[in-house]
Tab-separated table of C-alpha atoms in Angstrom:
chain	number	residue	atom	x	y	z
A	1	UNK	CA	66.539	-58.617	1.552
A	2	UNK	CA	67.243	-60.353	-1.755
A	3	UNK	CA	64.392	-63.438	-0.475
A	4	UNK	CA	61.943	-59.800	0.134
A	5	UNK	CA	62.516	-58.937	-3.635
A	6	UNK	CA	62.733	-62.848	-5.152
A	7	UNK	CA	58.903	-63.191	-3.220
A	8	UNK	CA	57.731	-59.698	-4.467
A	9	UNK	CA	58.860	-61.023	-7.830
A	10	UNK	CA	56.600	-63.947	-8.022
A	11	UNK	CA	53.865	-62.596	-6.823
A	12	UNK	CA	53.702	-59.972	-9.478
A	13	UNK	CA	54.543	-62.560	-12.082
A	14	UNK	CA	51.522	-64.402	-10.465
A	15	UNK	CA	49.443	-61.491	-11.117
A	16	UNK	CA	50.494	-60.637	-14.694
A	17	UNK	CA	49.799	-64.659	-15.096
A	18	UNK	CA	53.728	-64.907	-16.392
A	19	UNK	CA	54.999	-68.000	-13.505
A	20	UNK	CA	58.101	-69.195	-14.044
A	21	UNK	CA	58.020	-72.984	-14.991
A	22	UNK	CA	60.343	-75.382	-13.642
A	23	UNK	CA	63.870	-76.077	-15.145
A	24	UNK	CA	64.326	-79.285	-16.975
A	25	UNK	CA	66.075	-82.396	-15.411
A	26	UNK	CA	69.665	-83.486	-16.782
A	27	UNK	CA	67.604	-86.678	-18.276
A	28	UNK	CA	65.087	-84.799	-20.657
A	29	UNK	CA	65.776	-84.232	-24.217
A	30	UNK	CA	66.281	-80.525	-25.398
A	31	UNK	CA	63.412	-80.859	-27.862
A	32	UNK	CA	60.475	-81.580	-25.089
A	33	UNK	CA	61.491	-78.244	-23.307
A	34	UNK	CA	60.273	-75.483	-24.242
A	35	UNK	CA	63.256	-72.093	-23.259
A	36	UNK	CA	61.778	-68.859	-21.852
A	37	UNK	CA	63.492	-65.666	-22.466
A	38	UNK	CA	63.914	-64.122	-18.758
A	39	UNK	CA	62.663	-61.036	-17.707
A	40	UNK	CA	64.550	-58.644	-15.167
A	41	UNK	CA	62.350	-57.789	-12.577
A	42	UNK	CA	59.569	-54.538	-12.110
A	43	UNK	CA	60.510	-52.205	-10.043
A	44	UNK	CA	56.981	-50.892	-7.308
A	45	UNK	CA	59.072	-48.330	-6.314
A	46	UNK	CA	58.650	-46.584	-9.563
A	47	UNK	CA	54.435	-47.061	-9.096
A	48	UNK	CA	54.278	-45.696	-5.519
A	49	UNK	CA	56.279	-42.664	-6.854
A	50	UNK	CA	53.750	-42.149	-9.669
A	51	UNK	CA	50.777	-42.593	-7.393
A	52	UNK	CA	51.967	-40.244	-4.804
A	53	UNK	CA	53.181	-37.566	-7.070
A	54	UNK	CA	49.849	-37.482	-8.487
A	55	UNK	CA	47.789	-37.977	-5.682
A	56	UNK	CA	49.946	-34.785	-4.190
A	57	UNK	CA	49.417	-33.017	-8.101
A	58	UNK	CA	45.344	-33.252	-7.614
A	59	UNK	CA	45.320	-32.266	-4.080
A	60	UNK	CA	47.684	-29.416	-4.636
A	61	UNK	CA	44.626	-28.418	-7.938
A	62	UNK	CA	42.163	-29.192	-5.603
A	63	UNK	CA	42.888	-26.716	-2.609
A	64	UNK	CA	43.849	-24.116	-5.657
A	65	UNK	CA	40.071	-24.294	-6.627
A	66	UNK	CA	38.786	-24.585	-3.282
A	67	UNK	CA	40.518	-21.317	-2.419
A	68	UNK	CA	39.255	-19.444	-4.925
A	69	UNK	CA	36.022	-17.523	-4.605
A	70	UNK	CA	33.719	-15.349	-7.243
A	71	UNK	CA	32.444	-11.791	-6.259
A	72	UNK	CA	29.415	-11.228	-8.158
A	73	UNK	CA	28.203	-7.907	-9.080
A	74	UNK	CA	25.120	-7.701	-6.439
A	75	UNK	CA	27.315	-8.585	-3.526
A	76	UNK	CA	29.963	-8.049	-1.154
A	77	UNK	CA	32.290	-10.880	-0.384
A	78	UNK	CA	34.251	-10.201	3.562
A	79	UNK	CA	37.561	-12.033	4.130
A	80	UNK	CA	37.779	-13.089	7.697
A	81	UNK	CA	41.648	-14.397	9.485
A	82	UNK	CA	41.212	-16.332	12.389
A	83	UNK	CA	38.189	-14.723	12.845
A	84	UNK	CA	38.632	-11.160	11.973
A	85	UNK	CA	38.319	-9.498	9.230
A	86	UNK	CA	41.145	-8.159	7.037
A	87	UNK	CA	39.743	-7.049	3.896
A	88	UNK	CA	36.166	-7.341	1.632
A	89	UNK	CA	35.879	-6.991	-1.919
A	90	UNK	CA	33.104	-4.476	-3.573
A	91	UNK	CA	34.320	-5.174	-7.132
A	92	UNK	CA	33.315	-7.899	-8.939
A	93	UNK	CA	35.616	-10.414	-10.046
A	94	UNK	CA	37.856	-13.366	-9.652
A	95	UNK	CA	40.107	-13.432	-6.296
A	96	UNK	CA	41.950	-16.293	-3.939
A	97	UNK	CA	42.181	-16.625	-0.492
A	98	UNK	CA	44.847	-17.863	1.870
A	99	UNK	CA	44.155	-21.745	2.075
A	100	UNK	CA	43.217	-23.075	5.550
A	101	UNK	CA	43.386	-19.474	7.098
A	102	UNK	CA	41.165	-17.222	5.446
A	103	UNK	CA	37.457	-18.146	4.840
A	104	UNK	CA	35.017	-15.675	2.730
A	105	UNK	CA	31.504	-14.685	3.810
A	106	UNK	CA	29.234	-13.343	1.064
A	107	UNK	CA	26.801	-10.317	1.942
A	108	UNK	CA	24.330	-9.003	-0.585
A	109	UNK	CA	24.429	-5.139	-2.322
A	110	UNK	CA	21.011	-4.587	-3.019
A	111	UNK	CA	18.124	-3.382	-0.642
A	112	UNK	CA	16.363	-6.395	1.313
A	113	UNK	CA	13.141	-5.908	2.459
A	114	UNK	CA	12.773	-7.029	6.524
A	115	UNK	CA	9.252	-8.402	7.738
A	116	UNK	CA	8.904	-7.354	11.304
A	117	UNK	CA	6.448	-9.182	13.675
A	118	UNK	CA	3.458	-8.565	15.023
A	119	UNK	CA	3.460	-6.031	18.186
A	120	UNK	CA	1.143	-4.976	20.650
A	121	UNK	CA	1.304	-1.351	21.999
A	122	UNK	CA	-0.483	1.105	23.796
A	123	UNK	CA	-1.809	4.778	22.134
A	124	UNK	CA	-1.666	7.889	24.259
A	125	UNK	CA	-5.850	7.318	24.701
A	126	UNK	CA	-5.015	4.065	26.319
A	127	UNK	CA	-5.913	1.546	23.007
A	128	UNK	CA	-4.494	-1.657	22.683
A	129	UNK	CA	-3.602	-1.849	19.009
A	130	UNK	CA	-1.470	-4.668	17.293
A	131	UNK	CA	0.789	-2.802	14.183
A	132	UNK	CA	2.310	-5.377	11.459
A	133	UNK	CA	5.045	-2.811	9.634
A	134	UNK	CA	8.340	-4.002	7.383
A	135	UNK	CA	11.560	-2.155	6.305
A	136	UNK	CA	13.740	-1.554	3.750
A	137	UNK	CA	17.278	-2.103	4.227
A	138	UNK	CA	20.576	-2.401	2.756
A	139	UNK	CA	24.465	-3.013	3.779
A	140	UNK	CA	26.298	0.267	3.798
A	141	UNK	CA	29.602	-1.233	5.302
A	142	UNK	CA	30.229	-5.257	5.101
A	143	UNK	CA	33.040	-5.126	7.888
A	144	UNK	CA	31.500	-3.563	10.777
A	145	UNK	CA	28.493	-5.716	10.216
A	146	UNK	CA	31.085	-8.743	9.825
A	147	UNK	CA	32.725	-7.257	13.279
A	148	UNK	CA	29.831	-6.446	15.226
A	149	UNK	CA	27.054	-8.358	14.189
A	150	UNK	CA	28.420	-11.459	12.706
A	151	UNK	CA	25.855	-12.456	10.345
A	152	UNK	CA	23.085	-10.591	8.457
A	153	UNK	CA	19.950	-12.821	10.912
A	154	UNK	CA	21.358	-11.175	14.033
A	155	UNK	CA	21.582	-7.608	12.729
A	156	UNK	CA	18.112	-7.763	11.066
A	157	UNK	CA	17.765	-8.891	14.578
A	158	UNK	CA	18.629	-5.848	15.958
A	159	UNK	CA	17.184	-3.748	13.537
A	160	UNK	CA	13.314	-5.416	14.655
A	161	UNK	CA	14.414	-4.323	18.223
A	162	UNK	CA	14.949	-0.814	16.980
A	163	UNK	CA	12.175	-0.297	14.785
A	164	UNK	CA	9.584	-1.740	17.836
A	165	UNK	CA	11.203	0.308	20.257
A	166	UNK	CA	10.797	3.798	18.130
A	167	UNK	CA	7.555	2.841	16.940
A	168	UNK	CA	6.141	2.022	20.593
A	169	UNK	CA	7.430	5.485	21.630
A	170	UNK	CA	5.856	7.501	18.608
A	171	UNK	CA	2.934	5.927	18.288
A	172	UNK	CA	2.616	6.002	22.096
A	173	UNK	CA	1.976	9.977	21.802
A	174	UNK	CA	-0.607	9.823	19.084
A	175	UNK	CA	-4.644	8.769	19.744
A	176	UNK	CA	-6.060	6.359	18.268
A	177	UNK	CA	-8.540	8.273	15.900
A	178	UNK	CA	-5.100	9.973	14.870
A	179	UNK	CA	-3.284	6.867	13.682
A	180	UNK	CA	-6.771	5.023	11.991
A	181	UNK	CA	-7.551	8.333	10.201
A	182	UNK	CA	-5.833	8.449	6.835
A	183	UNK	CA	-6.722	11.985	6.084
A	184	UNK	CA	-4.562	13.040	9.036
A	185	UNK	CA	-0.807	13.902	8.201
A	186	UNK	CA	0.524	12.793	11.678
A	187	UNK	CA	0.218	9.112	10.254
A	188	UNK	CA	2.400	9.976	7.592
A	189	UNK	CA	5.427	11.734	9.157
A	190	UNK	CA	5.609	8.738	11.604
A	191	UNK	CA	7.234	6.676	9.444
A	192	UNK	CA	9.765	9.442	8.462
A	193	UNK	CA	10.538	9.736	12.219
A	194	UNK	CA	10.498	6.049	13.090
A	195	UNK	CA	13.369	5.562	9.881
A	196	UNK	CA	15.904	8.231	10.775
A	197	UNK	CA	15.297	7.820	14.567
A	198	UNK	CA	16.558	3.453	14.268
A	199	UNK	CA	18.927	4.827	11.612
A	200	UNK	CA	20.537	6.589	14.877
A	201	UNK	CA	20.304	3.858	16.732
A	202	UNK	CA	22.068	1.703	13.815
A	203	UNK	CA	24.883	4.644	13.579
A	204	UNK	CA	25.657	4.358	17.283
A	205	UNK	CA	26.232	0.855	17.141
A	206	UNK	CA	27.634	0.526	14.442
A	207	UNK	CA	26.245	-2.068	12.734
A	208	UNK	CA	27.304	-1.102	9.010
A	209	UNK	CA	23.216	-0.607	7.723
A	210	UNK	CA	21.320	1.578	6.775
A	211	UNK	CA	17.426	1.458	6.844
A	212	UNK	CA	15.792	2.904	3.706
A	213	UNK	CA	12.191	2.987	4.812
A	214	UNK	CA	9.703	1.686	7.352
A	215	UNK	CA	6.260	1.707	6.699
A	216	UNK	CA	2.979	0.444	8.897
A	217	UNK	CA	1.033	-1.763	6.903
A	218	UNK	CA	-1.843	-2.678	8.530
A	219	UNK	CA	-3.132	-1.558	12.502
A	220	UNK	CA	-5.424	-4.336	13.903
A	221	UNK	CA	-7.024	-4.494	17.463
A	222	UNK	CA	-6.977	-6.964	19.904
A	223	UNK	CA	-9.836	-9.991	19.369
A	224	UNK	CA	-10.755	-9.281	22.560
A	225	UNK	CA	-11.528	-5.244	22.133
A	226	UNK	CA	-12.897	-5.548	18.680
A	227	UNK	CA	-16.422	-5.505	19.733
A	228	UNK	CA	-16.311	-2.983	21.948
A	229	UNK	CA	-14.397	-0.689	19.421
A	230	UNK	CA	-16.886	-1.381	17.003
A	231	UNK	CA	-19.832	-0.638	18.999
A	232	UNK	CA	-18.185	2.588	19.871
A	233	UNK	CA	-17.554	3.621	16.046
A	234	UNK	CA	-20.863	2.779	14.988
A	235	UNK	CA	-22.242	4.908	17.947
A	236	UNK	CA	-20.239	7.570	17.155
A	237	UNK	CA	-20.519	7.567	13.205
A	238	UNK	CA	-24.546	7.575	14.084
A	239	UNK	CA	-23.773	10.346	16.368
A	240	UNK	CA	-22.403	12.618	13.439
A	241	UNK	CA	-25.128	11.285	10.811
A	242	UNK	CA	-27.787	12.583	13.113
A	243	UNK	CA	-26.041	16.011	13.758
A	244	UNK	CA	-25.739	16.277	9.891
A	245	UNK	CA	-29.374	15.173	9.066
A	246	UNK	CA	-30.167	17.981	12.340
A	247	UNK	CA	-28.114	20.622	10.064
A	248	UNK	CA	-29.594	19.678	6.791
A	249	UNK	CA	-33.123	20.098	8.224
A	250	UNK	CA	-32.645	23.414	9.867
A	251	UNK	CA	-31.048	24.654	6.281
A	252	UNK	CA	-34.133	23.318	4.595
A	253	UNK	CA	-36.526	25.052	7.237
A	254	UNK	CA	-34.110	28.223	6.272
A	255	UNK	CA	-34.770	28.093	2.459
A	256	UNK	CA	-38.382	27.375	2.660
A	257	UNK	CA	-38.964	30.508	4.661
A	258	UNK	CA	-36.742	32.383	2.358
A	259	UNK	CA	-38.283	31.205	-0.433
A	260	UNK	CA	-41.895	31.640	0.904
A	261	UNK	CA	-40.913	35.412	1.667
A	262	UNK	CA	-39.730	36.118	-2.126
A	263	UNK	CA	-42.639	34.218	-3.229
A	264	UNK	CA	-45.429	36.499	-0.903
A	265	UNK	CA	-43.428	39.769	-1.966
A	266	UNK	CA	-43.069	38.538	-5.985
A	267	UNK	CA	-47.437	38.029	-5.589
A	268	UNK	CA	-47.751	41.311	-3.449
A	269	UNK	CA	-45.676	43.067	-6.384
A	270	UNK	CA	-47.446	41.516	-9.236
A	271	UNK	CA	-50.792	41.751	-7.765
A	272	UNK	CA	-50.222	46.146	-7.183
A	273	UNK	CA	-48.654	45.957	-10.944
A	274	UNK	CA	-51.784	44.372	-11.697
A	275	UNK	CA	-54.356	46.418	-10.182
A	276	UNK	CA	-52.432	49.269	-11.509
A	277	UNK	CA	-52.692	47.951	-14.707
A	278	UNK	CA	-56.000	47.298	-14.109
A	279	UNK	CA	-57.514	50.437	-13.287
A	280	UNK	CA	-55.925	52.318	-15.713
A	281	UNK	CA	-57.429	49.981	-18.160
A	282	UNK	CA	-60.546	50.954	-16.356
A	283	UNK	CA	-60.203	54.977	-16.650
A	284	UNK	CA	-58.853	54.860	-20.322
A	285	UNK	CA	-62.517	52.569	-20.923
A	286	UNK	CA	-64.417	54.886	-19.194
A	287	UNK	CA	-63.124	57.477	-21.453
A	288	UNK	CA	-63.834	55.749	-24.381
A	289	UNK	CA	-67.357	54.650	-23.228
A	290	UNK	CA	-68.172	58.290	-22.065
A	291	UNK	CA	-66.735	60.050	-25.579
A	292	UNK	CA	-68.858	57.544	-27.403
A	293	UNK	CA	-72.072	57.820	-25.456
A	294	UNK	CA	-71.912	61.526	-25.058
A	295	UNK	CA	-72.791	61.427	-28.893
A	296	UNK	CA	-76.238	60.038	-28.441
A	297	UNK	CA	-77.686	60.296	-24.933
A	298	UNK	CA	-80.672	58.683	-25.799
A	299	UNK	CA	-78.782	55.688	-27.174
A	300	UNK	CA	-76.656	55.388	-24.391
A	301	UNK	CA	-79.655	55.382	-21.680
A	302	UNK	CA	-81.478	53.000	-23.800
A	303	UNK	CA	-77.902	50.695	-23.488
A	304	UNK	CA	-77.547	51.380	-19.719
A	305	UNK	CA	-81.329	50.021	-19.716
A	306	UNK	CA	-80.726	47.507	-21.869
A	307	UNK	CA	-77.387	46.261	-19.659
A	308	UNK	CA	-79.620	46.440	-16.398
A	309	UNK	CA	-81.782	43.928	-18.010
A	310	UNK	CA	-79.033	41.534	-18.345
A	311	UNK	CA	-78.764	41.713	-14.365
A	312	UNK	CA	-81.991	41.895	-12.933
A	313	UNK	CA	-84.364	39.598	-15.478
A	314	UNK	CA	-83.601	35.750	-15.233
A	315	UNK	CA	-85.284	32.733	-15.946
A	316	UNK	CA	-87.281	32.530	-12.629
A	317	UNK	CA	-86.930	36.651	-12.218
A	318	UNK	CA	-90.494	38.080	-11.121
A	319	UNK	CA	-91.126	42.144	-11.412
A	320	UNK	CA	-93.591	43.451	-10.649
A	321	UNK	CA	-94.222	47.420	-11.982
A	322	UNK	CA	-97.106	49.597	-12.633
A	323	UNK	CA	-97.894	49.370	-16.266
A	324	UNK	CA	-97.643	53.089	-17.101
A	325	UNK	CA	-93.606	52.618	-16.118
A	326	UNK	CA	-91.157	53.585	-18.234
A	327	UNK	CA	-89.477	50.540	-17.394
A	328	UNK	CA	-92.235	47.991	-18.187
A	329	UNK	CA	-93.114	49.667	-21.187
A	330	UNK	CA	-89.881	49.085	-22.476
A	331	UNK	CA	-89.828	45.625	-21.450
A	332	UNK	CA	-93.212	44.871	-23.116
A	333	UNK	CA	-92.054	46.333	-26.311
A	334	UNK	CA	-93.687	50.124	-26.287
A	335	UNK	CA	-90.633	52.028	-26.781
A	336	UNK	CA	-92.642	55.540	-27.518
C-alpha cells in the first residue's frame, strides 16, 4: 500500500514538473549539491471529493430547473402521474413538479380556429355538392381532454367527425336551390343547428370542448357535374327572364290601352266643350250682326251682296246675267 502511494507520489510530482533529484554520494563535497526542502505529499482523495460534491451540487440545480415549469396567462398547463392526471393549473404563475414522476402538458385558453376538409354529400334533390366549412373552438376542461382524448390533434380529430356527420344529415334535408340561395334563411339557421347539435355530441363524450361556431364557407360542385349544373341555371335563369319580359309586355299593352282610352275621352270632351263654345260664339255674333244690320237694311243687303261676291267671282269665274239684273248692274258699277 505504501509502494501504491510512493508511485502516486511521483507521478504527480512528474506532472507539477517538481522530480525529486538524486541524493548525493558520501564522496561529493557539500558545496556542489544543491538541498531541496521536502514536500509532504497531496492528498487525490481531497480532489475526487471536490469533484463529486460538485458534480452532485449541479445535478441536484439542474433537475431543480428542469422541474420547474411556467403557466402563462393564455394557457392551461395539465400535470399527468404515471400517466394520469392529478391536477392542472388555470392561474398563471411559477410552479414545480415531482422530478422523474410528473411531466406537464401545456393546452392553450383562447379560441382556435379548426379547418375542416373538404366533403362530398348528397342534398335531399339528389346533388352532389362538395362543402369546405371551419370552426371555432376552445378548451372548456383541460383534464377530460387530457383523459379522454390525449392530445389536442386527436380531439380536433373528433370534432371534424362530428361536424361532417351533422352537417351531412342537415344539409341532407335541404335542396339545393335552398342551400345556394343566400336570400333564404334556412342557410343561416344551419349553422346554428350544426354547432349545438356536435356540441352534444362533444358533451356525451366528454371531451372537455366546446365549439363556438361553425360556419360553411364556400359550396362547390363536383368537376364532373359542373357543366351540367350550369347549363341547367342558365336555362332556367332564361326561363324567368322571358316570363318577366312576357309580364312587362302585357303591362305595357295594359297602359297603352288605358292611356289611349283617357286620351279619346279627354278629345271627345274637349271637342263638345269646343263646339259648345263655338256655337255660342256663333248665336251671340249673330246677335250682334242682326242688331247692327237691322239699322240700315239697305246697307246690310248691299254687304250680303257684296260678301257673295267674295264667293262666287274669281280669277277665271265666268257669269253670265241679263244686263237689266240687279246683280250685274251692281257688278258693272250702276248702283241706282
Amino acid at each position: 500500500m505504501d509502494q501504491k502511494n510512493k508511485d502516486l507520489d511521483k507521478f504527480l510530482n512528474f506532472l507539477s514538473g517538481k522530480s525529486k533529484k538524486a541524493a548525493p554520494s558520501d564522496g561529493d563535497s557539500g558545496d556542489n549539491v544543491v538541498k531541496m526542502s521536502k514536500k509532504g505529499p497531496k492528498n487525490p482523495k481531497k480532489y475526487i471529493s471536490l469533484a463529486v460534491t460538485l458534480t452532485a451540487v449541479f445535478a441536484l440545480v439542474i433537475i431543480l430547473l428542469s422541474n420547474i415549469y411556467i403557466v402563462k396567462e393564455s394557457e392551461y398547463a395539465v400535470v399527468r402521474q404515471f400517466g394520469e392526471v392529478v391536477k392542472f393549473e388555470r392561474e398563471p404563475g411559477l410552479n414545480m413538479k415531482i422530478p422523474f414522476i410528473q411531466s406537464v402538458t401545456k393546452l392553450p385558453k383562447n379560441q382556435m380556429t379548426y379547418e375542416i376538409s373538404e366533403e362530398e354529400i348528397n342534398t335531399k334533390d339528389k346533388k352532389r355538392i362538395i362543402i369546405d366549412n371551419y370552426a371555432v373552438w376552445r378548451i372548456t376542461d383541460p383534464k377530460l381532454l387530457i383523459s379522454n382524448a390525449g392530445t389536442i390533434e386527436k380531439v380536433e380529430s373528433r370534432m371534424e367527425e362530428f361536424i361532417y356527420s351533422v352537417i351531412r344529415s342537415e344539409l341532407g334535408r335541404i335542396n339545393y336551390t335552398e342551400i345556394i340561395n343566400d336570400e333564404d334563411s334556412s342557410r343561416g339557421s344551419i349553422n346554428d343547428q350544426v354547432t349545438q347539435r356536435v356540441n352534444e355530441l362533444l358533451s356525451n363524450d366528454n371531451y372537455g370542448i366546446e365549439v363556438v361556431d361553425v360556419r360553411i364557407r364556400r359550396i362547390d360542385l363536383p368537376t364532373e357535374n359542373e357543366q351540367s349544373v350550369f347549363t341547367n341555371m342558365i336555362s332556367d335563369r332564361e326561363s324567368i327572364a322571358q316570363k318577366y319580359l312576357s309580364e312587362g309586355d302585357a303591362q305595357k299593352r295594359r297602359i297603352e290601352a288605358q292611356t289611349d282610352q283617357q286620351v279619346q275621352e279627354m278629345l271627345a270632351k274637349a271637342s263638345k266643350e269646343a263646339a259648345l263654345i263655338q256655337a255660342e260664339g256663333e248665336a251671340e255674333a249673330a246677335k250682334i250682326y242682326n242688331k247692327s244690320f237691322s239699322q240700315d237694311p239697305e246697307f246690310y243687303s248691299l254687304y250680303r251682296t257684296l260678301e257673295s261676291y267674295k264667293k262666287t267671282v274669281g280669277e277665271d269665274t265666268v257669269i253670265i246675267l241679263p244686263a237689266s239684273s240687279p246683280y250685274a248692274k251692281i257688278l258693272s258699277g250702276y248702283i241706282k
